[in-house]
mmCIF file with all atom_site columns, C-alpha atoms in Angstrom:
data_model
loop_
_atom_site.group_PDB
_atom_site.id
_atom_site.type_symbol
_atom_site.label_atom_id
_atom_site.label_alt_id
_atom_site.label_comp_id
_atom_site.label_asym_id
_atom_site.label_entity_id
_atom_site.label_seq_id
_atom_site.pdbx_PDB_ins_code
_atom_site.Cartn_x
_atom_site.Cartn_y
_atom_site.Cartn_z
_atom_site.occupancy
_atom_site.B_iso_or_equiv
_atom_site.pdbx_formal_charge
_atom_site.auth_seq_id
_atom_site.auth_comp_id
_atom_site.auth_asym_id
_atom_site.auth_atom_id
_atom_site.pdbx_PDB_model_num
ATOM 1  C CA . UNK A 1 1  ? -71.386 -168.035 -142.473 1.00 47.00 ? 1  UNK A CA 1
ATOM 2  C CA . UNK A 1 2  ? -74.462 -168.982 -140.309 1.00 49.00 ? 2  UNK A CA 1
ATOM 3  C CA . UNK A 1 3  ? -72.464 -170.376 -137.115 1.00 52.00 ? 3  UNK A CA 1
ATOM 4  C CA . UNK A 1 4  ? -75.978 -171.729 -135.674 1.00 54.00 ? 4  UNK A CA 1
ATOM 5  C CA . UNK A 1 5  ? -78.428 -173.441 -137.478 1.00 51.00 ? 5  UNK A CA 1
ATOM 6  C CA . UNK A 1 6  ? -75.771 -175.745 -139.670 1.00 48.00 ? 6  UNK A CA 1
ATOM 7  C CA . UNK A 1 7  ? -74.011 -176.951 -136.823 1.00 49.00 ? 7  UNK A CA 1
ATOM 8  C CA . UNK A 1 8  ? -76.668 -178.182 -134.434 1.00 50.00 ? 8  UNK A CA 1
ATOM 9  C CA . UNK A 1 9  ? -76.502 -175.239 -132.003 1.00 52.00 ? 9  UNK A CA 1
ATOM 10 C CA . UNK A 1 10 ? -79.874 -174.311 -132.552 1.00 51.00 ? 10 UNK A CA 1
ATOM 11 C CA . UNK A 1 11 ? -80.721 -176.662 -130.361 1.00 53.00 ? 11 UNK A CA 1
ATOM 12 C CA . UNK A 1 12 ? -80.772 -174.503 -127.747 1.00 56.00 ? 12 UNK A CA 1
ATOM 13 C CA . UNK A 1 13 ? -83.819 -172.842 -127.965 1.00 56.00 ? 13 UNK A CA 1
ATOM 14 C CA . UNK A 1 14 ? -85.795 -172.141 -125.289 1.00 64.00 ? 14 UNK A CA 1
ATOM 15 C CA . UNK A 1 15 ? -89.586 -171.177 -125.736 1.00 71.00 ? 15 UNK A CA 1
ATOM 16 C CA . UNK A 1 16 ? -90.075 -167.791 -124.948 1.00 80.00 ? 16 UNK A CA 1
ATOM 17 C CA . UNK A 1 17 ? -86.637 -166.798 -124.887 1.00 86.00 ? 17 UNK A CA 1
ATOM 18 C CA . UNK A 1 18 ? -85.793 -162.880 -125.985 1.00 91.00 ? 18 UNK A CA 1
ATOM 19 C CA . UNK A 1 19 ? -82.731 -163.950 -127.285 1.00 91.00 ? 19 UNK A CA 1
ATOM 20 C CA . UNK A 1 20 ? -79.596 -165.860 -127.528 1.00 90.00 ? 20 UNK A CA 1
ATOM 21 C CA . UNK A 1 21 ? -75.859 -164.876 -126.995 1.00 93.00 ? 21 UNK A CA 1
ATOM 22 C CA . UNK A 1 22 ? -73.714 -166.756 -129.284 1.00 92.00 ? 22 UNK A CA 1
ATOM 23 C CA . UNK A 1 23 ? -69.589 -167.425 -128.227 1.00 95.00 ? 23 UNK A CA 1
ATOM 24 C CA . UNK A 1 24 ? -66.205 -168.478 -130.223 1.00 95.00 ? 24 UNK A CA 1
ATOM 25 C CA . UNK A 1 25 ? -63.045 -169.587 -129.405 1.00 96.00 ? 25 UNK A CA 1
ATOM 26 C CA . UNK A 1 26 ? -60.038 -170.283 -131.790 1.00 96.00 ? 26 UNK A CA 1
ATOM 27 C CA . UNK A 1 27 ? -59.034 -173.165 -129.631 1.00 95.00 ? 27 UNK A CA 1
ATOM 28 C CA . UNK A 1 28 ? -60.373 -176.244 -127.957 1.00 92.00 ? 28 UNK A CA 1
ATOM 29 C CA . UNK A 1 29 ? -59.650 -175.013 -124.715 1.00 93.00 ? 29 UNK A CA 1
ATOM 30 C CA . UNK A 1 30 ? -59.270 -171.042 -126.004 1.00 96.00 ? 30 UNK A CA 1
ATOM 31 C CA . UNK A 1 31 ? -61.359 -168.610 -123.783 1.00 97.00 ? 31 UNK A CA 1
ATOM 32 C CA . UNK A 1 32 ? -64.847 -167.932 -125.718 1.00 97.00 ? 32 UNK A CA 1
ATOM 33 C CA . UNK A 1 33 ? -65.751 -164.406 -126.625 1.00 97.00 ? 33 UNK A CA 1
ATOM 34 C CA . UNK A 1 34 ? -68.941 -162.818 -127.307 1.00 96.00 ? 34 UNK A CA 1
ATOM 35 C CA . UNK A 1 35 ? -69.523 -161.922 -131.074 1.00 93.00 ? 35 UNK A CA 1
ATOM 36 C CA . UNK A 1 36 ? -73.043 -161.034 -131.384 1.00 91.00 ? 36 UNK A CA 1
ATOM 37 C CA . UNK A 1 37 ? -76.667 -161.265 -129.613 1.00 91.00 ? 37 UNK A CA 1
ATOM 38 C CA . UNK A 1 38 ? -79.455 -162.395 -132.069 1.00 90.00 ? 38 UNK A CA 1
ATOM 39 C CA . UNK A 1 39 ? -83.046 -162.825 -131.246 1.00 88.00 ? 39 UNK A CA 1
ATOM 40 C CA . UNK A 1 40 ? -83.298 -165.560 -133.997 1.00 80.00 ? 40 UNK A CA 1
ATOM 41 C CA . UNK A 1 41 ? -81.728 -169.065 -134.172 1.00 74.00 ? 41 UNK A CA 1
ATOM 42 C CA . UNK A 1 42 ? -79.220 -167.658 -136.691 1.00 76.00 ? 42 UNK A CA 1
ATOM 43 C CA . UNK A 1 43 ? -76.286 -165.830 -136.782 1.00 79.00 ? 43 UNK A CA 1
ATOM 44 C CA . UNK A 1 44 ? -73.486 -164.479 -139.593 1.00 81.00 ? 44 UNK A CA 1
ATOM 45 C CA . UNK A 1 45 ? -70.235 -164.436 -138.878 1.00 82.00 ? 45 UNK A CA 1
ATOM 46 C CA . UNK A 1 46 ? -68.172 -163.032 -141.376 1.00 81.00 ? 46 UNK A CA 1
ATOM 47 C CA . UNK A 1 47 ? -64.106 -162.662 -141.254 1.00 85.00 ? 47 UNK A CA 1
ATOM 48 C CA . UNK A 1 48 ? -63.754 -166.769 -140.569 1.00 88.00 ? 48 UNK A CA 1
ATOM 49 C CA . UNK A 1 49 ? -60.741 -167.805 -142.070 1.00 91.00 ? 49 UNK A CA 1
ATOM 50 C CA . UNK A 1 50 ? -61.106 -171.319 -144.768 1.00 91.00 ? 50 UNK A CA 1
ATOM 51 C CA . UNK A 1 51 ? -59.250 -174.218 -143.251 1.00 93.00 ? 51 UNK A CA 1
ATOM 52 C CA . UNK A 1 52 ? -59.246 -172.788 -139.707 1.00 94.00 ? 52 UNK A CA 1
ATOM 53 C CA . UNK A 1 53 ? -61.542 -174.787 -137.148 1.00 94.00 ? 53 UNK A CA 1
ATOM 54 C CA . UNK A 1 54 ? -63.809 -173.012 -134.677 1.00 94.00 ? 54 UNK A CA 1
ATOM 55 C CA . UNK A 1 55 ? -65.622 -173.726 -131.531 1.00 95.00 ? 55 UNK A CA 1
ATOM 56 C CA . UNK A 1 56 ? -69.199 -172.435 -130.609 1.00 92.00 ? 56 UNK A CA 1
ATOM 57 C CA . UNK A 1 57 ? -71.535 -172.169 -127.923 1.00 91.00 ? 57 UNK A CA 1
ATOM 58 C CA . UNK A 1 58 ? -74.786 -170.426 -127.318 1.00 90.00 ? 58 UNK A CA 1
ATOM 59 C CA . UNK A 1 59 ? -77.463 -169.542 -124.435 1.00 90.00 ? 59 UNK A CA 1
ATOM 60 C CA . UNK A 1 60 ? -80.835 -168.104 -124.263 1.00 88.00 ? 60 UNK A CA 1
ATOM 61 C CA . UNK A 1 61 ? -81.968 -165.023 -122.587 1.00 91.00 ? 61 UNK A CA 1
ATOM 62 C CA . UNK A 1 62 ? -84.924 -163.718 -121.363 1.00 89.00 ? 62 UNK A CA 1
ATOM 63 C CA . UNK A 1 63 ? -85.482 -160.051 -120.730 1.00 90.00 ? 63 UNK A CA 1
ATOM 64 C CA . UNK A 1 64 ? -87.917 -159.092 -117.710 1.00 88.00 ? 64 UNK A CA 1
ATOM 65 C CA . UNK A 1 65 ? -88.291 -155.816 -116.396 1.00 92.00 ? 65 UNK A CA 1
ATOM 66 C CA . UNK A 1 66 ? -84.810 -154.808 -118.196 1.00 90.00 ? 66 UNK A CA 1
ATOM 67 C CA . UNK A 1 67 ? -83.194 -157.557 -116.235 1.00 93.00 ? 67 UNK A CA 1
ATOM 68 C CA . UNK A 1 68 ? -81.824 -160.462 -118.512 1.00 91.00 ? 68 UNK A CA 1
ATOM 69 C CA . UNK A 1 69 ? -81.792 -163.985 -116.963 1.00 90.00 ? 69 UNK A CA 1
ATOM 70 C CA . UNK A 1 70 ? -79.896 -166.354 -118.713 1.00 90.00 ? 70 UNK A CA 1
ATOM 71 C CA . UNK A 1 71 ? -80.188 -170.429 -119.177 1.00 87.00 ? 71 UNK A CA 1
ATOM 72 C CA . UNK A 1 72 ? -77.054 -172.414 -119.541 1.00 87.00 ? 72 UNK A CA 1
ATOM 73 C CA . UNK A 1 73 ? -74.464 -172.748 -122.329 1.00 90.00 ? 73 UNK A CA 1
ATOM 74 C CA . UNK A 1 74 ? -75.474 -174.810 -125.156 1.00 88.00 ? 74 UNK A CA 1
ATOM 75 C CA . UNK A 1 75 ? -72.455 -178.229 -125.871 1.00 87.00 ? 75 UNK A CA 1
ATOM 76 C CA . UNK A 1 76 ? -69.690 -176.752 -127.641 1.00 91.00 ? 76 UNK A CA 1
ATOM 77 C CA . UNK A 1 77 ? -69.460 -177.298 -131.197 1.00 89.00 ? 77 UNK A CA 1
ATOM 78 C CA . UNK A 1 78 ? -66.617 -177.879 -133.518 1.00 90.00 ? 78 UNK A CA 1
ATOM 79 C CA . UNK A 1 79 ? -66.875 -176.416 -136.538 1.00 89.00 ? 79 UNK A CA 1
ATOM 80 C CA . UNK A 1 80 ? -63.733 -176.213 -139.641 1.00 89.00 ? 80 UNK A CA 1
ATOM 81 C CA . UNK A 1 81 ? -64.492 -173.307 -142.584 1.00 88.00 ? 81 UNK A CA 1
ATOM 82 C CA . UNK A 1 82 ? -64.380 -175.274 -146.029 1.00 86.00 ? 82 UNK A CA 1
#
């Protein structure tokens, strides 16, 4: 499932970013953990379970020198599997 652009997170991009980190959490309040890096606004996450709700949130990158600066964390989104 595309965990970005159908849920309003891709409203974090930044112009000229290198790319964007995207984070879940099982929980409302359940620690977020990396699942992928993509350089577009979208990203597949396969394995999510139907029924089960999920919470996102992204941030941009830039890559200078092979140093990565990042911009701040995107609103959390809510998102249930149908």
């Amino acid at each position: 499932r595309d965990v970005l652009g159908s849920r309003g997170l891709g409203d974090v991009y930044k112009e000229g970013a290198s790319g964007y980190q995207v984070y879940m959490a099982t929980s409302k309040k359940g620690k977020y953990k990396k699942i992928g890096d993509t350089k577009k606004l979208n990203l597949t996450k396969k394995s999510l379970k139907k029924g089960k709700t999920y919470y996102f949130k992204v941030r941009a990158y830039k890559t200078l020198n092979k140093k990565k600066t990042y911009g701040a964390y995107s609103v959390k989104v809510k998102a249930k599997i149908k």
